[in-house]
mmCIF file of N, CA and C in Angstrom:
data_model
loop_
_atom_site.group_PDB
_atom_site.id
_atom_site.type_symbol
_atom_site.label_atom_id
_atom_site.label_comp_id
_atom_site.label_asym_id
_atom_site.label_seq_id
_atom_site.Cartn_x
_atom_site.Cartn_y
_atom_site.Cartn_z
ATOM 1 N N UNK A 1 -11.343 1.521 -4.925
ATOM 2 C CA UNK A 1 -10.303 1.953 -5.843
ATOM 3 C C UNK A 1 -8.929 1.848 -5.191
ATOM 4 N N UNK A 2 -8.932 2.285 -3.867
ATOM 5 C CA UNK A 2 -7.914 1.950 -2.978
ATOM 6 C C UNK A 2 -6.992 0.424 -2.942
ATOM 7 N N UNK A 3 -7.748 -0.714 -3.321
ATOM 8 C CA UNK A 3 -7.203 -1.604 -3.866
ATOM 9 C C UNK A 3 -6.257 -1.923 -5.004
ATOM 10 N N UNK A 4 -6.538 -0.871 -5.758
ATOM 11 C CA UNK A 4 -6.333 -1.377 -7.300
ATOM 12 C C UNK A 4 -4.871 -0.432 -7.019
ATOM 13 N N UNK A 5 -4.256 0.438 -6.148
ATOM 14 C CA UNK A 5 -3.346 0.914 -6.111
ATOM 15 C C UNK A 5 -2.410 -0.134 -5.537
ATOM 16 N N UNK A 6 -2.415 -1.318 -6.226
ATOM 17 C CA UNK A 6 -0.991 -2.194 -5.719
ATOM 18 C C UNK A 6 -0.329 -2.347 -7.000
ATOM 19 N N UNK A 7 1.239 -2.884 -6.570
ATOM 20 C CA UNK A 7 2.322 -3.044 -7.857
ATOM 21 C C UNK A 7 1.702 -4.113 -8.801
ATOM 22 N N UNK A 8 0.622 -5.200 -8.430
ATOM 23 C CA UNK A 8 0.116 -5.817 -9.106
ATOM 24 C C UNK A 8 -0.646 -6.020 -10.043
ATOM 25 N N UNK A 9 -1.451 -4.440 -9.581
ATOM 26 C CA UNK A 9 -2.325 -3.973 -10.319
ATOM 27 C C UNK A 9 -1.971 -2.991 -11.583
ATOM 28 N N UNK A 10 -0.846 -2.719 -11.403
ATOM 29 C CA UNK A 10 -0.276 -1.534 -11.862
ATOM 30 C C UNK A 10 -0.897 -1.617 -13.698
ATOM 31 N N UNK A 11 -0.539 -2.843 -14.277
ATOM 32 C CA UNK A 11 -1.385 -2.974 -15.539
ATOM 33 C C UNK A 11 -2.122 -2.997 -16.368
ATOM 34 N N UNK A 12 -3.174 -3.193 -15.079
ATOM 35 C CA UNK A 12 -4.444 -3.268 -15.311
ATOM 36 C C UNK A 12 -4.815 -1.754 -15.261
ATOM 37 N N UNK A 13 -4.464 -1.005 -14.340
ATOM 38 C CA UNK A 13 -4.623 0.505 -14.107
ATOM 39 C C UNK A 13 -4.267 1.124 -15.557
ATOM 40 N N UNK A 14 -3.455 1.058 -15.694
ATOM 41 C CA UNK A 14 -2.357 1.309 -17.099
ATOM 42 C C UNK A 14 -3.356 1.221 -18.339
ATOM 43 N N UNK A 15 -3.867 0.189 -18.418
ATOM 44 C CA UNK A 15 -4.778 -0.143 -19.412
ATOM 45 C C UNK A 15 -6.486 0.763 -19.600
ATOM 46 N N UNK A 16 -6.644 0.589 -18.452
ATOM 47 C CA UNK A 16 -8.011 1.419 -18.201
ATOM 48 C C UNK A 16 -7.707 2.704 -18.341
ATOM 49 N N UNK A 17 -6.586 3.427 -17.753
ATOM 50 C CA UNK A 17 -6.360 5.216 -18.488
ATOM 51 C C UNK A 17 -6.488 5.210 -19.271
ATOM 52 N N UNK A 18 -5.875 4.271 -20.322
ATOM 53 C CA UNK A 18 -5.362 4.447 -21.923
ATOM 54 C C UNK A 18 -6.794 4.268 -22.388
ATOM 55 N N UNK A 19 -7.553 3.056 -22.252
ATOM 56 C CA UNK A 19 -8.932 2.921 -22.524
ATOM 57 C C UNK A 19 -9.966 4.189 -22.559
ATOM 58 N N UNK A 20 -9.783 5.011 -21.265
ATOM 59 C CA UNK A 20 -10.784 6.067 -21.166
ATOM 60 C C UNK A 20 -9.960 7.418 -22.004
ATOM 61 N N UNK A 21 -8.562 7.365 -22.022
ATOM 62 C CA UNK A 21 -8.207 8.399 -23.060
ATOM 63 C C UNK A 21 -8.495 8.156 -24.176
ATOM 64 N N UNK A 22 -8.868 6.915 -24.989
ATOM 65 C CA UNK A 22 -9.105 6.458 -26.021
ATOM 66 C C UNK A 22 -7.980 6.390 -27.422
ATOM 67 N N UNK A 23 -7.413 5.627 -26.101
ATOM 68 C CA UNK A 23 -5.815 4.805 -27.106
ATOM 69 C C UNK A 23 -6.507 4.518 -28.587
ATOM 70 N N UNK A 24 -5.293 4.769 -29.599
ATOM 71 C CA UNK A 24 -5.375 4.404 -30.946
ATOM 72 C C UNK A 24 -5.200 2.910 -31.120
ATOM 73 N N UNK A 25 -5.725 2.105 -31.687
ATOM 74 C CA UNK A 25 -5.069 0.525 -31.621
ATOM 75 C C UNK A 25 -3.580 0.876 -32.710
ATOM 76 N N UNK A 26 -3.984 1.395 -33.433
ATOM 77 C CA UNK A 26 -2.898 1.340 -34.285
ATOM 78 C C UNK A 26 -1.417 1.982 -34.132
ATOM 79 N N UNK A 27 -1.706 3.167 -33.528
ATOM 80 C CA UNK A 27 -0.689 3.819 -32.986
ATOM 81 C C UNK A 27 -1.116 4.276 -31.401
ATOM 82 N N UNK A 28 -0.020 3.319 -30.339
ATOM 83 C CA UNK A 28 -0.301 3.464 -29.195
ATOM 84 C C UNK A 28 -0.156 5.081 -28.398
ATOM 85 N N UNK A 29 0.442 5.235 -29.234
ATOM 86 C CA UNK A 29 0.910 6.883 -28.403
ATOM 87 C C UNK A 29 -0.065 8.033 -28.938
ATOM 88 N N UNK A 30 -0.766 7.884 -29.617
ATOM 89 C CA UNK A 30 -1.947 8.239 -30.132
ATOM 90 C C UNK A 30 -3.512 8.617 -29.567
ATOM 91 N N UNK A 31 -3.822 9.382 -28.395
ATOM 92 C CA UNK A 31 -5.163 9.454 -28.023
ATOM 93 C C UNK A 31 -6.064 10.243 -28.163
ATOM 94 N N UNK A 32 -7.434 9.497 -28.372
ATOM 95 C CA UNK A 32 -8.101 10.954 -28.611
ATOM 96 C C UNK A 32 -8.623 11.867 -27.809
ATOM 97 N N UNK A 33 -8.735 11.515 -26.275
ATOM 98 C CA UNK A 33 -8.486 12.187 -25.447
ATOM 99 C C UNK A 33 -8.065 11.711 -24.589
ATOM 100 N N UNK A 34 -6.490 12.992 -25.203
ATOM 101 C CA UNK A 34 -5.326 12.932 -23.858
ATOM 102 C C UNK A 34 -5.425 13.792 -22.564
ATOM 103 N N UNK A 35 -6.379 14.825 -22.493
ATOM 104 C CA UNK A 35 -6.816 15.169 -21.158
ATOM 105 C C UNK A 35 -7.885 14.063 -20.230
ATOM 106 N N UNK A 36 -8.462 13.518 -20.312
ATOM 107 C CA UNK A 36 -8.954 12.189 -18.964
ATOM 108 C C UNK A 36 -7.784 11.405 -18.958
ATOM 109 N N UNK A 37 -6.592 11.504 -19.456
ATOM 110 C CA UNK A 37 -5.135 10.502 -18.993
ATOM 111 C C UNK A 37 -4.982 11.904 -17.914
ATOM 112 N N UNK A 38 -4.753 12.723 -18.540
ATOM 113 C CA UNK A 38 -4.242 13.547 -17.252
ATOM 114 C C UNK A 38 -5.048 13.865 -16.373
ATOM 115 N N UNK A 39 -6.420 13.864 -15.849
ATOM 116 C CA UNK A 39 -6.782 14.128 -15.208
ATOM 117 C C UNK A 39 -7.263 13.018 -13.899
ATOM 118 N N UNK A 40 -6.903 11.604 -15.069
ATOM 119 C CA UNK A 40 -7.251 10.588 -14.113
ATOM 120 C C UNK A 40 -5.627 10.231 -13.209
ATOM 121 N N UNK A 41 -4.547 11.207 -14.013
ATOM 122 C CA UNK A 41 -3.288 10.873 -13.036
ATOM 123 C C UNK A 41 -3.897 11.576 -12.179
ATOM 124 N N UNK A 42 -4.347 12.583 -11.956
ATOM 125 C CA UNK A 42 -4.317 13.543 -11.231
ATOM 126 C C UNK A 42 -5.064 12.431 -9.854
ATOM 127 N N UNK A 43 -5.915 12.097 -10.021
ATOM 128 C CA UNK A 43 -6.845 11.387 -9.386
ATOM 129 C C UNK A 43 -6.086 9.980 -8.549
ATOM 130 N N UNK A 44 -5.302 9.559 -9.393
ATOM 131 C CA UNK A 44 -4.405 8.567 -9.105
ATOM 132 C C UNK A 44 -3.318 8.939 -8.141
ATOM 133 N N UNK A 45 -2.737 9.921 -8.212
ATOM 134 C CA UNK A 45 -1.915 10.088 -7.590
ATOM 135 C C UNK A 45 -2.433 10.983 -6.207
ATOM 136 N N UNK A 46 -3.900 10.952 -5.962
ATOM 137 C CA UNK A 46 -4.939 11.813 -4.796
ATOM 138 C C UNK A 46 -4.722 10.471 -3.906
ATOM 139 N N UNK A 47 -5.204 9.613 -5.049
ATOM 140 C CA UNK A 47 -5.684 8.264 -4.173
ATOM 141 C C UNK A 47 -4.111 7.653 -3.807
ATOM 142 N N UNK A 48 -3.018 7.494 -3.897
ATOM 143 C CA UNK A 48 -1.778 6.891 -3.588
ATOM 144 C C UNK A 48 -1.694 8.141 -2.358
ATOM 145 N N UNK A 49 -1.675 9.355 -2.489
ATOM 146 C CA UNK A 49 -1.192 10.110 -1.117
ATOM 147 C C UNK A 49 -1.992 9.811 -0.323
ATOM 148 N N UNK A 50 -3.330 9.543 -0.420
ATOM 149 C CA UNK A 50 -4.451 9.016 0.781
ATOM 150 C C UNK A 50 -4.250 7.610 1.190
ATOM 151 N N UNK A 51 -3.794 6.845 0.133
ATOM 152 C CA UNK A 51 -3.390 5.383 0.922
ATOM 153 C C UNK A 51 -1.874 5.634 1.905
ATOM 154 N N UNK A 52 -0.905 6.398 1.205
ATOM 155 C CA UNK A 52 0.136 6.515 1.789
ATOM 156 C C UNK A 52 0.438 7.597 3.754
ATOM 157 N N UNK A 53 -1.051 8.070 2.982
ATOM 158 C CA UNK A 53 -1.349 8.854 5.048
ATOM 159 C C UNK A 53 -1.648 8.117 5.704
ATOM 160 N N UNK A 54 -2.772 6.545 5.203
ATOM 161 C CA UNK A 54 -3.394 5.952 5.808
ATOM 162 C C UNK A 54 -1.965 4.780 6.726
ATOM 163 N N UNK A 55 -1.400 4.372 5.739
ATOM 164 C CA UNK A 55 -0.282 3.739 6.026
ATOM 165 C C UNK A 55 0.562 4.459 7.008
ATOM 166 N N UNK A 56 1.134 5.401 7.010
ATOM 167 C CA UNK A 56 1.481 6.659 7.906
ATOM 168 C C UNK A 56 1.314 6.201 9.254
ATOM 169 N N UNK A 57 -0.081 6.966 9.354
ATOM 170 C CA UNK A 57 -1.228 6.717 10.105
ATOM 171 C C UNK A 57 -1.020 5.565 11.175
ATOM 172 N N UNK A 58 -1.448 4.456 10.772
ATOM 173 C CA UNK A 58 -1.734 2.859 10.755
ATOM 174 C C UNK A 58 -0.376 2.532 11.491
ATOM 175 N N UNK A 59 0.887 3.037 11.296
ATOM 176 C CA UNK A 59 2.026 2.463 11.865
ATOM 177 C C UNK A 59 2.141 3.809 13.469
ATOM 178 N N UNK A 60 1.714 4.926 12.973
ATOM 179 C CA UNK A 60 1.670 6.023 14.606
ATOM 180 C C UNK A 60 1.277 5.268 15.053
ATOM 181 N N UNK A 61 -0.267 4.834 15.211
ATOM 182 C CA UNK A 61 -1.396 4.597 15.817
ATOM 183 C C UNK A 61 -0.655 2.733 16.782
ATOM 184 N N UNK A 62 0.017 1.938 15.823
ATOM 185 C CA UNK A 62 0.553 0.887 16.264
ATOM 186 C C UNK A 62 1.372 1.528 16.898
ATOM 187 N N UNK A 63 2.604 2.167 17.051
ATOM 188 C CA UNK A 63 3.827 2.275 18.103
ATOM 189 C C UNK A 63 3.036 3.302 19.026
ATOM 190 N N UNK A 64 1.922 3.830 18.841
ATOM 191 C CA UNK A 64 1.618 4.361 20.066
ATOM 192 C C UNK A 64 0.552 3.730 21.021
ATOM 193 N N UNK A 65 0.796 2.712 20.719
ATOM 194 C CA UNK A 65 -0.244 1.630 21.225
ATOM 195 C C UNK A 65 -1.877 1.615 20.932
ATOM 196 N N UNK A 66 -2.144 2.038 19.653
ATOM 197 C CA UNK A 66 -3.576 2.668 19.583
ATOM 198 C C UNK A 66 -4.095 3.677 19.952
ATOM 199 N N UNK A 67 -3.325 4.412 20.632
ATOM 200 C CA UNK A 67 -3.966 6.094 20.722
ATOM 201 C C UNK A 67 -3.890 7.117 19.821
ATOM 202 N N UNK A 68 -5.254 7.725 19.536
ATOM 203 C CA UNK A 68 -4.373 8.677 18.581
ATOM 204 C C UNK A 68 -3.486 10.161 18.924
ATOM 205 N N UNK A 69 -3.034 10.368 18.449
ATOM 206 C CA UNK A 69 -1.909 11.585 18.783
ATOM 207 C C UNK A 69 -2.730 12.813 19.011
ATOM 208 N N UNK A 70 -2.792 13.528 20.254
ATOM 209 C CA UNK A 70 -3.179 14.818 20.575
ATOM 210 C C UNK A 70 -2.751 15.784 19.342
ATOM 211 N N UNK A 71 -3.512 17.027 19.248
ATOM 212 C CA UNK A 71 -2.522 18.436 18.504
ATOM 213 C C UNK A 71 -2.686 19.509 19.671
#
């Protein structure tokens, strides 16, 4: 799923919420359930802070030459 969080993807993501909220064809702003939109932001935005630690992460770990940081 970690993949699908790129700017490229962003549409395709877009589409599949609306899908599982169960977009109206006729009227887009229309769902019949608008709680799994919100709960799959919720989820979405779990998975962007976990890619964004990993990234974090990934650049310490490079300027510290591969070690990881004591606490």
């Amino acid at each position: 799923m970690e993949d699908y969080l790129d700017p490229t993807y962003i549409g395709h993501l877009i589409k599949a919420v609306m899908r599982v909220a169960g977009q109206d064809e006729k009227d887009q702003e229309d769902t019949t359930a608008p709680s799994n939109a919100l709960k799959l932001s919720f989820d979405i935005k779990r998975l962007a802070n976990v890619k964004l630690a990993k990234a974090i992460e990934s650049k310490d770990l490079v300027r510290l030459g591969d070690q990881p940081r004591s606490s």
